[in-house]
Coordinates of C-alpha atoms in Angstrom, one line a residue:
M1435 CA 0.0 0.0 0.0
I1436 CA 1.1 3.6 -0.7
D1437 CA 2.1 5.4 2.4
L1438 CA 0.3 8.7 2.1
T1439 CA 1.9 10.3 5.2
S1440 CA 5.4 10.4 3.5
I1441 CA 4.3 12.1 0.2
Y1442 CA 5.2 15.7 -0.1
H1443 CA 4.8 18.4 -2.8
R1444 CA 4.3 22.1 -2.8
A1445 CA 4.0 24.3 -5.9
V1446 CA 6.9 26.5 -5.0
D1447 CA 10.7 26.6 -4.5
N1448 CA 12.6 23.4 -5.2
Y1449 CA 9.4 21.4 -5.8
C1450 CA 8.1 23.5 -8.6
Y1451 CA 10.2 26.1 -10.5
L1452 CA 11.1 27.6 -13.8
H1453 CA 14.1 25.8 -15.2
D1454 CA 14.2 28.1 -18.3
S1455 CA 11.7 30.5 -19.8
E1456 CA 9.7 27.7 -21.3
T1457 CA 10.2 24.7 -19.0
L1458 CA 8.8 23.9 -15.6
H1459 CA 10.6 21.4 -13.3
I1460 CA 8.2 19.6 -10.9
R1461 CA 9.3 17.3 -8.1
I1462 CA 7.5 15.1 -5.6
R1463 CA 8.8 13.2 -2.6
T1464 CA 7.6 9.7 -1.6
K1465 CA 8.5 7.0 0.9
K1466 CA 11.6 5.0 -0.2
T1467 CA 10.7 2.1 -2.4
N1468 CA 7.0 2.6 -1.7
V1469 CA 5.8 3.9 -5.1
S1470 CA 6.7 2.1 -8.3
E1471 CA 5.5 4.7 -10.9
I1472 CA 4.3 8.3 -11.0
E1473 CA 2.7 10.1 -13.8
I1474 CA 2.1 13.9 -13.8
I1475 CA -1.2 15.0 -15.3
Y1476 CA -1.2 18.7 -16.5
G1477 CA -2.7 21.2 -18.8
D1478 CA -3.7 24.8 -19.2
Q1479 CA -6.6 25.5 -16.8
Y1480 CA -8.6 27.4 -19.5
E1481 CA -8.1 24.9 -22.4
T1482 CA -11.2 22.7 -23.0
S1483 CA -12.5 20.4 -25.7
D1484 CA -16.2 19.3 -25.7
Y1485 CA -16.4 21.0 -22.3
R1486 CA -13.7 18.8 -20.8
W1487 CA -10.3 19.9 -19.6
V1488 CA -7.5 19.2 -22.1
T1489 CA -4.8 17.3 -20.2
F1490 CA -1.5 15.6 -21.0
R1491 CA 0.3 12.9 -19.1
Q1492 CA 4.0 12.3 -18.6
G1493 CA 6.0 9.8 -16.6
M1494 CA 8.2 11.1 -13.9
K1495 CA 11.8 10.0 -13.4
K1496 CA 13.2 9.0 -10.0
T1497 CA 16.2 11.3 -9.6
G1498 CA 17.5 10.1 -6.3
S1499 CA 16.9 8.4 -2.9
D1500 CA 18.1 9.2 0.5
G1501 CA 17.7 7.3 3.8
L1502 CA 13.9 7.8 3.9
F1503 CA 12.6 9.1 0.6
D1504 CA 12.5 8.7 -3.1
Y1505 CA 12.6 11.9 -5.3
W1506 CA 10.9 12.2 -8.6
Q1507 CA 11.1 14.9 -11.3
A1508 CA 9.5 15.8 -14.6
A1509 CA 10.1 18.7 -17.1
I1510 CA 7.0 20.0 -18.7
K1511 CA 6.3 22.8 -21.2
S1512 CA 3.1 24.8 -21.8
D1513 CA 2.2 26.8 -24.9
H1514 CA 0.3 29.2 -22.9
K1515 CA 2.7 29.4 -19.9
R1516 CA -0.1 28.5 -17.5
V1517 CA -0.1 25.1 -15.8
R1518 CA -2.4 23.2 -13.5
Y1519 CA -1.1 19.7 -12.5
G1520 CA -1.4 16.7 -10.2
F1521 CA 0.2 13.3 -9.7
I1522 CA -1.0 9.8 -10.4
L1523 CA 0.9 7.5 -8.0
K1524 CA 1.0 3.7 -8.5
D1525 CA 2.2 0.6 -6.7
H1526 CA 1.4 -3.0 -7.4
E1527 CA -2.0 -2.8 -5.7
Q1528 CA -3.1 0.8 -5.8
Q1529 CA -3.5 4.0 -7.8
I1530 CA -4.0 7.3 -6.1
T1531 CA -4.2 10.9 -7.4
L1532 CA -2.6 13.8 -5.5
T1533 CA -3.8 17.3 -6.1
E1534 CA -3.8 20.5 -4.1
K1535 CA -7.1 19.3 -2.5
G1536 CA -5.4 16.2 -1.3
F1537 CA -5.5 12.5 -2.2
S1538 CA -8.4 10.9 -4.1
S1539 CA -9.0 7.5 -5.7
F1540 CA -10.2 9.1 -8.9
I1541 CA -8.8 11.6 -11.3
P1542 CA -10.7 14.9 -10.8
E1543 CA -12.0 16.8 -13.8
D1544 CA -12.3 20.1 -12.1
T1545 CA -9.2 22.1 -12.7
G1546 CA -9.7 23.9 -9.4
W1547 CA -8.6 20.7 -7.6
Y1548 CA -5.1 20.8 -9.1
F1549 CA -1.8 22.5 -8.1
C1550 CA -1.3 25.7 -9.9
F1551 CA 1.7 27.5 -11.5
P1552 CA -0.2 30.6 -12.6
Y1553 CA 2.2 32.0 -15.2
M1554 CA 5.7 31.4 -16.4
H1555 CA 7.1 34.9 -16.0
K1556 CA 10.7 35.1 -17.3
K1557 CA 11.3 37.8 -14.6
D1558 CA 10.8 35.0 -12.0
L1559 CA 13.5 32.8 -13.5
F1560 CA 16.5 32.2 -11.4
S1561 CA 19.1 34.0 -13.6
P1562 CA 22.6 34.1 -12.3
P1563 CA 25.5 35.3 -14.5
E1564 CA 26.3 32.8 -17.2
W1565 CA 30.0 33.2 -16.8
V1566 CA 30.0 31.7 -13.3
Y1567 CA 29.1 28.2 -14.4
E1568 CA 32.5 27.7 -16.1
T1569 CA 34.6 29.5 -13.5
I1570 CA 37.4 27.8 -11.5
W1571 CA 37.8 30.0 -8.4
Y1572 CA 40.9 30.5 -6.3
Q1573 CA 40.5 32.0 -2.9
I1574 CA 43.3 34.3 -1.8
F1575 CA 44.0 35.6 1.7
P1576 CA 46.0 38.7 0.6
E1577 CA 48.2 39.1 3.7
R1578 CA 49.5 35.5 3.2
F1579 CA 49.7 34.9 -0.5
R1580 CA 52.7 36.8 -1.8
N1581 CA 54.8 39.8 -0.7
G1582 CA 55.6 41.8 -3.9
D1583 CA 56.5 45.2 -2.4
A1584 CA 58.4 45.2 0.9
S1585 CA 58.0 49.0 1.2
L1586 CA 54.3 48.5 2.1
N1587 CA 55.1 46.1 5.0
P1588 CA 53.3 47.0 8.3
D1589 CA 55.5 47.6 11.3
H1590 CA 57.0 44.5 12.8
T1591 CA 56.4 42.4 9.7
V1592 CA 57.7 38.9 10.1
G1593 CA 59.9 37.4 7.4
W1594 CA 57.9 35.5 4.8
G1595 CA 57.0 32.1 6.3
A1596 CA 59.5 32.6 9.0
A1597 CA 57.0 32.0 11.8
E1598 CA 53.7 30.2 12.3
P1599 CA 50.7 32.3 11.6
S1600 CA 49.0 33.9 14.7
L1601 CA 46.0 36.0 15.3
T1602 CA 48.1 39.2 15.3
N1603 CA 51.3 38.7 13.2
F1604 CA 51.9 40.1 9.7
F1605 CA 53.9 38.8 6.8
G1606 CA 53.4 41.5 4.1
G1607 CA 51.3 40.0 1.4
D1608 CA 50.0 42.6 -1.1
F1609 CA 48.5 43.3 -4.5
Q1610 CA 51.9 43.5 -6.2
G1611 CA 52.5 39.9 -5.0
I1612 CA 49.2 38.8 -6.6
L1613 CA 50.1 40.5 -9.9
E1614 CA 53.4 38.7 -9.9
A1615 CA 51.6 35.4 -9.4
L1616 CA 49.1 35.7 -12.2
D1617 CA 51.2 33.6 -14.6
Y1618 CA 51.1 30.9 -11.9
L1619 CA 47.3 31.1 -11.5
E1620 CA 46.7 31.1 -15.3
D1621 CA 49.0 28.0 -15.7
L1622 CA 46.9 26.3 -13.0
G1623 CA 43.8 27.0 -14.9
I1624 CA 42.1 29.6 -12.6
T1625 CA 39.5 31.9 -14.1
G1626 CA 38.2 33.6 -11.0
I1627 CA 39.9 35.1 -8.0
Y1628 CA 38.1 35.6 -4.6
L1629 CA 39.9 38.0 -2.3
T1630 CA 39.2 38.1 1.4
P1631 CA 38.7 41.7 2.7
I1632 CA 41.1 44.3 1.3
F1633 CA 39.8 47.5 3.0
Y1634 CA 41.5 49.4 5.7
A1635 CA 41.6 47.6 9.1
K1636 CA 44.0 46.9 11.9
S1637 CA 43.8 43.1 11.8
N1638 CA 45.6 40.8 9.5
H1639 CA 42.3 39.3 8.3
K1640 CA 40.6 42.7 7.6
Y1641 CA 37.1 41.4 8.7
D1642 CA 37.0 44.4 11.1
T1643 CA 36.7 47.3 8.6
I1644 CA 37.6 50.8 9.6
D1645 CA 37.2 52.5 6.2
Y1646 CA 35.2 50.8 3.5
F1647 CA 36.2 53.3 0.8
K1648 CA 40.0 52.9 1.4
I1649 CA 42.3 50.1 0.3
D1650 CA 44.4 48.9 3.3
P1651 CA 47.8 50.6 2.7
Q1652 CA 49.6 47.3 3.4
F1653 CA 48.2 46.0 0.1
G1654 CA 48.7 49.0 -2.1
D1655 CA 46.3 51.7 -3.3
I1656 CA 43.2 52.0 -5.5
D1657 CA 45.4 52.5 -8.7
L1658 CA 47.3 49.3 -8.0
F1659 CA 44.0 47.5 -7.4
R1660 CA 42.6 48.8 -10.6
R1661 CA 45.7 47.5 -12.4
L1662 CA 45.2 44.1 -10.8
V1663 CA 41.6 43.8 -11.9
E1664 CA 42.4 45.0 -15.4
E1665 CA 45.3 42.5 -15.7
C1666 CA 43.0 39.7 -14.4
H1667 CA 40.4 40.6 -17.0
N1668 CA 43.0 40.6 -19.7
R1669 CA 43.7 37.0 -18.8
G1670 CA 40.1 35.9 -18.7
M1671 CA 39.9 36.0 -14.9
R1672 CA 37.1 37.5 -12.8
V1673 CA 37.7 39.3 -9.5
M1674 CA 35.3 39.0 -6.4
L1675 CA 35.7 41.0 -3.2
D1676 CA 34.6 40.2 0.3
A1677 CA 31.9 42.6 1.7
V1678 CA 31.7 42.7 5.5
F1679 CA 28.3 44.5 6.0
N1680 CA 27.1 42.7 9.1
H1681 CA 29.6 44.4 11.4
S1682 CA 32.4 46.9 11.4
S1683 CA 35.5 47.6 13.5
D1684 CA 35.0 49.4 16.8
Q1685 CA 37.5 51.9 15.2
F1686 CA 34.9 52.6 12.5
P1687 CA 34.4 56.4 12.8
P1688 CA 30.6 56.3 13.2
F1689 CA 31.0 53.8 16.1
Q1690 CA 33.7 56.0 17.6
D1691 CA 31.3 58.9 17.6
V1692 CA 28.8 56.7 19.5
L1693 CA 31.5 55.9 22.1
I1694 CA 32.3 59.6 22.5
N1695 CA 28.8 61.2 22.3
G1696 CA 26.5 58.4 23.4
E1697 CA 22.8 59.2 23.0
N1698 CA 23.7 62.5 21.3
S1699 CA 25.6 60.8 18.5
P1700 CA 23.9 61.1 15.1
Y1701 CA 25.1 57.5 14.5
K1702 CA 23.5 55.9 17.6
D1703 CA 20.9 54.1 15.4
W1704 CA 23.6 52.8 13.1
F1705 CA 24.2 50.0 15.6
H1706 CA 22.2 47.7 17.9
I1707 CA 22.7 49.6 21.1
N1708 CA 21.1 48.1 24.2
Q1709 CA 21.9 50.9 26.7
F1710 CA 24.1 53.9 27.2
P1711 CA 26.9 54.3 27.9
V1712 CA 27.8 51.5 25.5
K1713 CA 30.8 50.5 27.4
Q1714 CA 31.3 50.3 31.2
E1715 CA 34.4 49.0 32.8
N1716 CA 34.6 45.3 31.7
S1717 CA 31.2 45.2 29.9
F1718 CA 29.7 46.4 26.7
H1719 CA 26.1 47.0 25.7
Y1720 CA 25.7 46.5 22.0
E1721 CA 25.3 43.6 19.6
T1722 CA 28.4 42.2 17.9
F1723 CA 29.6 39.6 15.5
G1724 CA 29.8 36.6 17.8
F1725 CA 30.9 38.0 21.1
Y1726 CA 33.7 40.1 19.7
E1727 CA 33.7 43.5 21.4
N1728 CA 35.7 45.0 18.6
M1729 CA 33.1 44.1 15.9
P1730 CA 29.9 46.0 16.6
K1731 CA 26.9 44.8 14.5
L1732 CA 25.5 47.3 12.0
N1733 CA 21.8 48.1 11.9
T1734 CA 21.1 47.2 8.3
S1735 CA 17.4 48.2 8.6
N1736 CA 18.4 51.8 9.2
P1737 CA 18.0 53.8 6.0
E1738 CA 21.2 55.7 6.5
V1739 CA 23.2 52.5 7.0
K1740 CA 21.6 51.0 3.9
K1741 CA 22.4 54.0 1.8
Y1742 CA 26.0 54.0 3.1
L1743 CA 26.6 50.3 2.5
F1744 CA 24.9 50.4 -1.0
E1745 CA 27.2 53.3 -1.9
I1746 CA 30.2 51.1 -0.9
A1747 CA 29.0 48.2 -3.0
S1748 CA 28.4 50.5 -6.0
Y1749 CA 31.7 52.4 -5.6
W1750 CA 33.9 49.4 -6.1
I1751 CA 31.9 48.2 -9.0
T1752 CA 32.0 51.5 -10.9
E1753 CA 35.5 52.5 -9.8
C1754 CA 37.3 49.2 -10.3
N1755 CA 35.0 47.0 -12.4
I1756 CA 34.9 44.1 -9.9
D1757 CA 32.9 41.1 -11.0
G1758 CA 31.4 39.9 -7.7
W1759 CA 30.7 40.4 -4.0
R1760 CA 31.1 37.7 -1.5
L1761 CA 28.9 38.6 1.5
D1762 CA 30.3 37.8 5.0
V1763 CA 27.9 36.5 7.7
A1764 CA 25.1 37.0 5.1
N1765 CA 22.6 35.0 7.1
E1766 CA 22.6 37.5 10.0
I1767 CA 21.4 40.4 7.9
D1768 CA 17.8 40.9 7.1
H1769 CA 16.3 39.6 3.8
C1770 CA 14.9 43.1 2.9
F1771 CA 18.4 44.5 2.9
W1772 CA 19.7 41.8 0.5
R1773 CA 16.8 42.3 -1.9
E1774 CA 17.6 46.0 -2.1
F1775 CA 21.3 45.2 -2.3
R1776 CA 20.7 42.9 -5.3
S1777 CA 18.6 45.6 -7.1
T1778 CA 21.3 48.2 -6.5
V1779 CA 24.3 46.3 -7.7
K1780 CA 22.6 44.5 -10.6
S1781 CA 21.4 47.8 -12.0
I1782 CA 25.0 48.9 -12.3
K1783 CA 26.4 45.5 -13.5
P1784 CA 23.8 43.0 -14.5
D1785 CA 26.2 40.1 -14.6
L1786 CA 27.7 40.8 -11.2
F1787 CA 28.0 37.6 -9.1
I1788 CA 26.5 37.7 -5.6
L1789 CA 27.8 35.0 -3.2
G1790 CA 26.5 34.6 0.3
E1791 CA 28.2 33.1 3.3
V1792 CA 25.6 30.7 4.7
W1793 CA 26.7 27.5 6.4
H1794 CA 23.3 25.8 6.5
D1795 CA 20.2 25.3 4.4
A1796 CA 20.1 28.5 2.4
L1797 CA 16.9 28.2 0.4
P1798 CA 15.4 31.5 1.8
W1799 CA 18.3 33.4 0.1
L1800 CA 18.2 31.5 -3.2
R1801 CA 14.8 32.4 -4.6
G1802 CA 16.3 34.6 -7.3
D1803 CA 15.7 37.9 -5.4
Q1804 CA 18.8 37.9 -3.2
F1805 CA 21.9 35.8 -3.9
D1806 CA 23.2 34.0 -6.9
S1807 CA 24.9 31.4 -4.8
V1808 CA 26.1 30.4 -1.4
M1809 CA 29.2 28.7 0.0
N1810 CA 28.4 25.0 0.0
Y1811 CA 29.5 24.1 3.5
P1812 CA 26.8 21.3 3.8
V1813 CA 28.5 19.3 1.0
L1814 CA 31.9 20.0 2.5
S1815 CA 30.8 18.6 5.8
K1816 CA 29.5 15.4 4.3
S1817 CA 32.5 15.0 2.1
L1818 CA 34.9 15.3 5.1
Q1819 CA 32.8 12.8 7.0
F1820 CA 33.2 10.3 4.2
F1821 CA 36.6 10.9 2.6
A1822 CA 38.5 12.2 5.6
Y1823 CA 36.9 10.9 8.8
D1824 CA 35.5 7.5 7.7
M1825 CA 32.2 8.3 9.5
L1826 CA 29.9 7.3 6.7
S1827 CA 29.5 4.3 4.4
A1828 CA 29.4 4.9 0.7
Q1829 CA 25.6 4.3 0.8
Q1830 CA 25.2 6.8 3.6
F1831 CA 27.3 9.4 1.8
I1832 CA 25.2 9.0 -1.4
E1833 CA 21.9 9.4 0.6
D1834 CA 23.1 12.4 2.5
I1835 CA 24.3 14.2 -0.6
T1836 CA 21.0 13.3 -2.3
T1837 CA 19.2 15.0 0.5
I1838 CA 21.3 18.2 0.0
L1839 CA 20.8 18.1 -3.8
Q1840 CA 17.0 17.9 -3.3
Q1841 CA 17.0 21.0 -1.1
Y1842 CA 17.5 23.2 -4.1
S1843 CA 16.5 23.5 -7.8
D1844 CA 18.8 22.2 -10.5
N1845 CA 19.4 25.8 -11.4
V1846 CA 20.7 26.6 -7.9
N1847 CA 22.7 23.3 -7.6
H1848 CA 24.8 24.1 -10.7
L1849 CA 26.0 27.4 -9.2
L1850 CA 26.6 26.6 -5.6
F1851 CA 30.1 27.6 -4.5
N1852 CA 31.8 24.3 -3.7
I1853 CA 34.9 24.1 -1.5
V1854 CA 37.2 21.6 0.3
G1855 CA 38.4 24.3 2.7
S1856 CA 38.6 28.0 3.3
H1857 CA 40.2 30.6 5.6
D1858 CA 37.7 29.5 8.3
T1859 CA 38.5 25.7 8.2
P1860 CA 41.6 23.5 8.8
R1861 CA 43.6 22.7 5.6
I1862 CA 42.3 19.8 3.7
L1863 CA 45.6 18.0 4.1
N1864 CA 45.2 18.2 7.8
E1865 CA 41.7 17.1 7.7
C1866 CA 42.8 14.0 5.8
Q1867 CA 45.6 13.4 8.2
Y1868 CA 48.2 13.9 5.5
R1869 CA 46.8 11.1 3.4
K1870 CA 47.3 12.6 0.0
E1871 CA 45.3 9.8 -1.8
R1872 CA 42.2 11.0 0.1
V1873 CA 42.8 14.6 -0.8
K1874 CA 43.0 13.6 -4.5
L1875 CA 39.6 11.8 -4.1
L1876 CA 38.1 15.0 -2.5
F1877 CA 39.3 17.2 -5.3
T1878 CA 38.0 14.7 -8.0
F1879 CA 34.7 15.0 -6.3
L1880 CA 34.9 18.8 -6.1
M1881 CA 35.8 19.2 -9.8
T1882 CA 33.0 16.8 -11.1
Y1883 CA 30.2 17.7 -8.7
P1884 CA 27.5 20.3 -9.7
G1885 CA 28.4 23.8 -8.8
T1886 CA 31.3 26.2 -9.3
P1887 CA 34.5 24.9 -7.6
C1888 CA 37.0 27.0 -5.5
I1889 CA 40.5 26.2 -4.4
Y1890 CA 41.9 27.7 -1.3
Y1891 CA 45.3 29.1 -2.0
G1892 CA 48.1 26.6 -1.3
D1893 CA 45.9 23.5 -1.3
E1894 CA 47.0 22.8 -4.8
I1895 CA 50.6 22.3 -3.7
G1896 CA 50.0 20.5 -0.3
L1897 CA 50.1 23.4 2.1
D1898 CA 49.1 22.3 5.5
G1899 CA 47.7 24.0 8.6
G1900 CA 45.2 23.5 11.4
S1901 CA 42.3 25.6 12.5
D1902 CA 42.4 29.4 12.2
P1903 CA 45.0 30.9 12.3
G1904 CA 46.9 27.8 11.3
C1905 CA 45.1 27.6 8.0
R1906 CA 46.4 31.0 7.0
K1907 CA 50.0 30.2 6.4
C1908 CA 52.2 32.0 3.9
M1909 CA 52.1 30.6 0.4
P1910 CA 55.6 29.0 -0.3
W1911 CA 57.0 30.0 -3.7
Q1912 CA 60.0 27.8 -3.9
E1913 CA 59.1 24.9 -6.3
E1914 CA 60.9 22.4 -4.1
Q1915 CA 58.3 23.1 -1.4
H1916 CA 55.5 22.2 -3.8
D1917 CA 53.9 18.8 -4.1
L1918 CA 54.1 18.8 -7.9
D1919 CA 52.4 15.4 -8.3
F1920 CA 49.3 16.7 -6.6
K1921 CA 49.5 20.0 -8.4
N1922 CA 49.6 18.3 -11.8
Y1923 CA 46.8 16.0 -10.8
L1924 CA 44.6 19.1 -9.9
K1925 CA 45.6 20.8 -13.2
T1926 CA 44.4 17.6 -15.0
L1927 CA 41.0 17.8 -13.2
I1928 CA 40.7 21.5 -14.1
R1929 CA 41.4 20.7 -17.7
I1930 CA 38.8 17.9 -17.8
R1931 CA 36.2 20.3 -16.2
K1932 CA 36.9 23.0 -18.8
E1933 CA 36.8 20.6 -21.7
T1934 CA 33.7 18.8 -20.6
P1935 CA 30.6 21.0 -20.8
L1936 CA 28.3 18.3 -19.3
L1937 CA 30.1 18.8 -16.0
T1938 CA 29.4 22.4 -15.8
F1939 CA 25.9 22.9 -17.2
D1940 CA 22.5 21.5 -17.1
G1941 CA 21.0 18.2 -15.9
P1942 CA 20.7 16.4 -12.6
L1943 CA 23.3 14.1 -11.0
F1944 CA 22.5 10.4 -10.7
F1945 CA 24.2 8.1 -8.3
L1946 CA 24.8 4.4 -9.0
P1947 CA 24.8 1.6 -6.4
P1948 CA 28.0 1.4 -4.4
V1949 CA 30.3 -1.6 -4.2
E1950 CA 31.6 -1.5 -0.6
K1951 CA 33.4 2.0 -0.4
C1952 CA 33.5 2.5 -4.1
F1953 CA 30.7 4.5 -5.6
A1954 CA 29.9 6.2 -8.9
Y1955 CA 27.7 8.9 -10.3
Y1956 CA 26.9 10.2 -13.7
K1957 CA 25.5 13.0 -15.8
E1958 CA 23.9 12.7 -19.2
N1959 CA 22.5 14.7 -22.1
D1960 CA 21.1 13.7 -25.5
T1961 CA 24.5 12.5 -26.8
E1962 CA 26.9 11.7 -24.0
Y1963 CA 27.4 10.2 -20.6
I1964 CA 30.1 11.3 -18.1
V1965 CA 30.6 8.7 -15.3
V1966 CA 32.8 9.4 -12.2
I1967 CA 34.0 6.4 -10.1
L1968 CA 35.7 6.9 -6.7
N1969 CA 37.2 4.0 -4.8
H1970 CA 37.5 5.2 -1.2
S1971 CA 39.1 2.0 0.1
D1972 CA 42.4 0.3 0.4
Q1973 CA 41.2 -2.7 -1.7
E1974 CA 41.0 -3.2 -5.4
I1975 CA 37.4 -3.0 -6.5
H1976 CA 35.8 -4.3 -9.7
Y1977 CA 33.0 -1.9 -10.5
T1978 CA 30.5 -2.9 -13.3
L1979 CA 28.7 0.0 -15.0
P1980 CA 25.0 -0.6 -15.8
F1981 CA 25.2 0.7 -19.4
S1982 CA 25.0 -1.0 -22.7
L1983 CA 28.5 -0.3 -24.1
K1984 CA 29.3 -3.0 -26.6
G1985 CA 31.1 -1.5 -29.6
K1986 CA 31.2 2.0 -28.1
K1987 CA 34.3 4.1 -27.6
V1988 CA 35.1 4.7 -24.0
T1989 CA 37.5 7.5 -23.0
M1990 CA 39.2 7.6 -19.6
L1991 CA 39.5 11.3 -19.2
I1992 CA 42.2 11.4 -16.5
N1993 CA 44.8 9.7 -18.7
N1994 CA 43.1 10.2 -22.1
H1995 CA 43.1 6.5 -22.9
E1996 CA 40.5 5.3 -25.3
Y1997 CA 39.3 1.8 -26.1
A1998 CA 36.2 0.0 -27.6
A1999 CA 34.1 -2.0 -25.2
E2000 CA 33.8 -5.6 -26.3
A2001 CA 31.0 -6.7 -24.0
Q2002 CA 27.6 -5.3 -23.1
E2003 CA 28.8 -4.5 -19.6
L2004 CA 32.0 -2.7 -18.7
T2005 CA 33.8 -3.6 -15.5
V2006 CA 36.3 -1.0 -14.4
V2007 CA 39.1 -2.2 -12.2
M2008 CA 39.6 0.4 -9.5
K2009 CA 42.9 0.5 -7.6
P2010 CA 42.9 1.5 -3.9
Y2011 CA 41.9 5.2 -3.6
E2012 CA 41.7 5.6 -7.3
S2013 CA 39.5 8.0 -9.3
S2014 CA 38.2 7.4 -12.8
I2015 CA 36.3 9.7 -15.1
L2016 CA 34.7 8.1 -18.2
S2017 CA 33.1 9.5 -21.2
F2018 CA 31.0 7.6 -23.8
A2019 CA 28.2 8.2 -26.3
R2020 CA 24.6 7.4 -25.5

């Protein structure tokens, strides 16, 4: 019998959305292995023939299963861009119809019973910048990447890499150093650079901004930054800056005015003040980022604050032609602010990329009216649990990743900002306890998984480091300090991603059944399959692909080997901790 209590659908968000201007994607969730077939019944609510509603039927495809549920999806079109629809669910004994009115044993004729997508407005389509889909990002912590101009060094600068990073020490990284490293980044295959904050601040991390309109002098000046952006653009690289709009430094002039003038300050409503005076002996009376006294939280619902922050966002676009804003602590700022922010920056540069820092389910920010993407920490967390910590079986990993994929539309999934580490996490080499073979598996997954991948500076050459500040070491520039084997492997993965459009654009990801700790997934279009196999075990695994391949050419993309399959089924021999990426025609 069909378990009705587990069936879920709602005509909004990831369950019903515009995939393109003419196509509607519709999903439904059912209890795992409980439903054998689903048809979607649909039509234009106003179209009739002989006084009967004109309907169409289409089978739905099961796109994934997690620990509890199966997920089904269909793509439908409507000539009139209006759709009413329902579901016909079947098992071996039963057929049930689900509409907006609930479950019924018959197929209703009244269109008013059915779920409604009133009109396919192109304006409502999730429309991020097209260039981001193909971008390979590289995150740079400017203070630790490269020292190109020692004359800019702050007082008491430590020799490059001569000490372990601390919360307070400086090594002198700057824009000139980044300029000198562009050949290196271009050779690696990078097409997008994400810079952590570059504005004037007292700290080495710059997340406590004092002056949002001023480049921190230890990095250079605005003319040098303009030159950096221009040179990146000449090489086909985009540049994204970090915006810290949730909070400022306590040295931020408006906050200093509040400290001095208290209730008489014209800036008292720029912050979340609980009582005056705002500081008394060992206590403070205002909201902050975390519990950091030196980072007072900005009141982004204040019109003056909004105007000021929007001017900042606009200034760096118009003055320096940046390509994106990464938004720090984005989930602690109100949604109204972000909607207005999007309208402001997109009016200046329509293809500007807006990336939010959200570590959890980010659906409220990804409805097309706020962010283009978020940092994909949920996938990072599950990836570490499987590849690094051995906390999950291959089946559990597949199910957990499927749950995450189903939280968003395909449109969103293909633009999520995928990472294996950042300035806020331990280095991936440390997470894997220096087992390079596991790091390789993680990067293979990163470069073949839906979304836009980002490499944290130094990970490509085996830089290590623990939690902050350990993960913010100086980038070594002597080649003998580089893990060239791993760097060349990553370059191969980047090349494969760039040369394989199926990895970067449309279509869901399908998982295949695992064999012990070896699992596979694939993407497909009308002409091609791309299959990725990852053996996360110390045993040789023989993995048989469930595709008819006899007589077809199969290309192993990592080593560019080609051969013709001689049998219907292809069994791939996977060495311990080996990755394989295969391409073959449908």
